[in-house]
Phi, psi and omega in degrees: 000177176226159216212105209301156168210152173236097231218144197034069153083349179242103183327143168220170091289131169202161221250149149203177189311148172278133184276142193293170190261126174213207219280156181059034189226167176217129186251094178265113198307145181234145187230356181171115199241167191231101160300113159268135198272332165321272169327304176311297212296320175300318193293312182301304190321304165246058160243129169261223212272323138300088192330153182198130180303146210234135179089147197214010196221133178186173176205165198182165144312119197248124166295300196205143164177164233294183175269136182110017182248159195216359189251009162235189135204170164359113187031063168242144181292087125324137145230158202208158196220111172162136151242151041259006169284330192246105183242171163274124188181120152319013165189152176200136196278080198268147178271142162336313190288352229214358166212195207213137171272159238229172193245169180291296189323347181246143162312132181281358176293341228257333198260352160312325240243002204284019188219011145275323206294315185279003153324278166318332185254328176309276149012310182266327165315315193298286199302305176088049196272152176274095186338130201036036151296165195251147180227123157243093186308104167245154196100108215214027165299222146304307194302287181292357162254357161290322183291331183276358202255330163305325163301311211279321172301356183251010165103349187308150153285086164306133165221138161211174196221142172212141142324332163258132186290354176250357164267352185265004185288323235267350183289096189279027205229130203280001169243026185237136178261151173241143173214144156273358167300141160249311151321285199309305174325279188323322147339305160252016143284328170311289157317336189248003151201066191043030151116012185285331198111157150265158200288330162215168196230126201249120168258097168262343174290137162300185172101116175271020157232039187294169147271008159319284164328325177282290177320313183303350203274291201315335204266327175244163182292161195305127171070046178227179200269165157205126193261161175227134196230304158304201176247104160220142178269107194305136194226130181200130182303172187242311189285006172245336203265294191277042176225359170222023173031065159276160181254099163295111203252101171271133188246105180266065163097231191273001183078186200348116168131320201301127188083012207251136173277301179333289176311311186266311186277318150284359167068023178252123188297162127294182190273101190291334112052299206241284169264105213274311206234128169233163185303340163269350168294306180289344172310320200266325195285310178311301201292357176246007141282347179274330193278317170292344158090019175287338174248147163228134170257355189308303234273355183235032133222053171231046146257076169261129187232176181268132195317312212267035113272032194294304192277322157307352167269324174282329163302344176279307171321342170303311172323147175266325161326313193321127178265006182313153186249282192223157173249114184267167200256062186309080174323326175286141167231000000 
């Protein structure tokens, strides 16, 4: 099979054995994996002489799988997340904790995306907000206009901001305020809560020395959050932070499990019970939002390429200029 990799700075395909199938596993043919350009772009950046796999959100055809699996079978629709089990790579031997079966009614590009979508979801869960609270999304990549498209759907009060003016045009939901401003933003955080502030604020934007982290402190009210969500190195004063008992927050991929060898590499859930939303749970949580249409994503899939253009694409993603969100991935050849 083949396989995306990122080695010097530079994008490869390259091929190894398709991996066998064994107990609590599942193996699956992928019709479609999701560049995320944030997360990537960093990575392709500081990879040096050992090759490492690209991607971590995809869906497929499950071929085959192990004695413990019981909620699928043999060419059923999956989408699955995580890496170093879920790559750009034709085929991938993914754990029980780590997809979600995917329903006839959704598009499979739209179920590539299931492993932002638990990002995204992870993220709001973090701030831990409350119906009909104000939120505020800075940042209008893939990521921040999935986390704003998800608020609007819980009923949350949207305001988000991006500097560039054609990612803050493209949200397109007429109960979400968009602003490329930041003073006008701010302006109607005042407004939508009478001078209180917002209850949180989500750092979906990049840059590791933005002032971004300094500012959102101004943006919410006495005892209210700021999540970090994007790759930014937090800078955050002790005298606005402690003049306003603020909460400083981090959001770590998809939730409960991500990185846990238990969870991911032995395939053993939690207890739901006990962790209520784990990263396949939220995984799941994306797909029945796509499937009941509480969310629409078409608009972050329609840049579709061919796997064996993957290293001319990315290269195009380099641009900084680009308003591109994502690129989905087409297997077929």
């Amino acid at each position: 099979m083949h396989k995306i990799v990122a080695r010097n700075k530079q994008v490869h395909i390259v091929e190894e054995a398709i991996p066998k199938c064994k107990d609590n596993y599942i193996l699956v043919k992928t019709m479609h994996s999701a560049i995320s350009p944030g997360t990537e772009l960093s990575m392709l950046e500081s990879s040096k002489e050992e090759a490492f796999t690209m991607g971590y959100s995809a869906m497929g055809v499950v071929q085959a799988y192990g004695d413990g699996i019981t909620d699928v079978q043999q060419g059923d629709l999956v989408a699955c997340y995580g890496a170093p089990y879920v790559h750009h790579a034709e085929y991938l031997l993914v754990p029980r904790t780590l997809f979600t079966k995917v329903p006839a009614n959704i598009d499979p590009k739209e179920a590539a995306l299931a492993g932002l979508g638990a990002i995204a979801i992870h993220a709001l869960r973090i701030a831990n907000l409350q119906f009909g609270e104000t939120l505020v999304v800075v940042g209008l990549g893939v990521l921040g206009q999935m986390v704003a498209k998800i608020a609007n759907a819980a009923a949350y009060n949207v305001i988000v901001l991006d500097l560039s003016e054609e990612r803050a045009s493209m949200l397109k939901e007429p109960t979400i305020q968009s602003f490329s401003l930041t003073a006008e933003m701010e302006k109607e955080i005042n407004k939508a809560t009478n001078g209180h502030g917002a209850d949180a604020v989500l750092l979906c934007a990049g840059g590791k020395r933005s002032s971004l982290t300094h500012e959102s402190l101004n943006w919410i009210r006495n005892k209210g959050k700021v999540v970090i969500v994007g790759d930014l190195e937090p800078n955050f004063p002790r005298n606005l932070m402690f003049s306003k008992e603020a909460e400083l927050l981090i959001s770590r991929a998809g939730g409960p499990g991500r990185y846990d060898e238990v969870y991911e590499s032995l395939a053993i859930d939690y207890p739901y019970e006990f962790i209520r939303w784990t990263e396949g749970r939220n995984i799941a949580e994306y797909i029945r939002l796509i499937s009941e249409k509480r969310i629409n994503v078409k608009p972050f899939v329609t840049d579709e390429i061919n796997f064996f253009d993957a290293p001319v694409e990315y290269e195009k993603l380099k641009d900084k200029q680009s308003i591109t969100l994502t690129k989905i991935i087409n297997y077929k050849v």
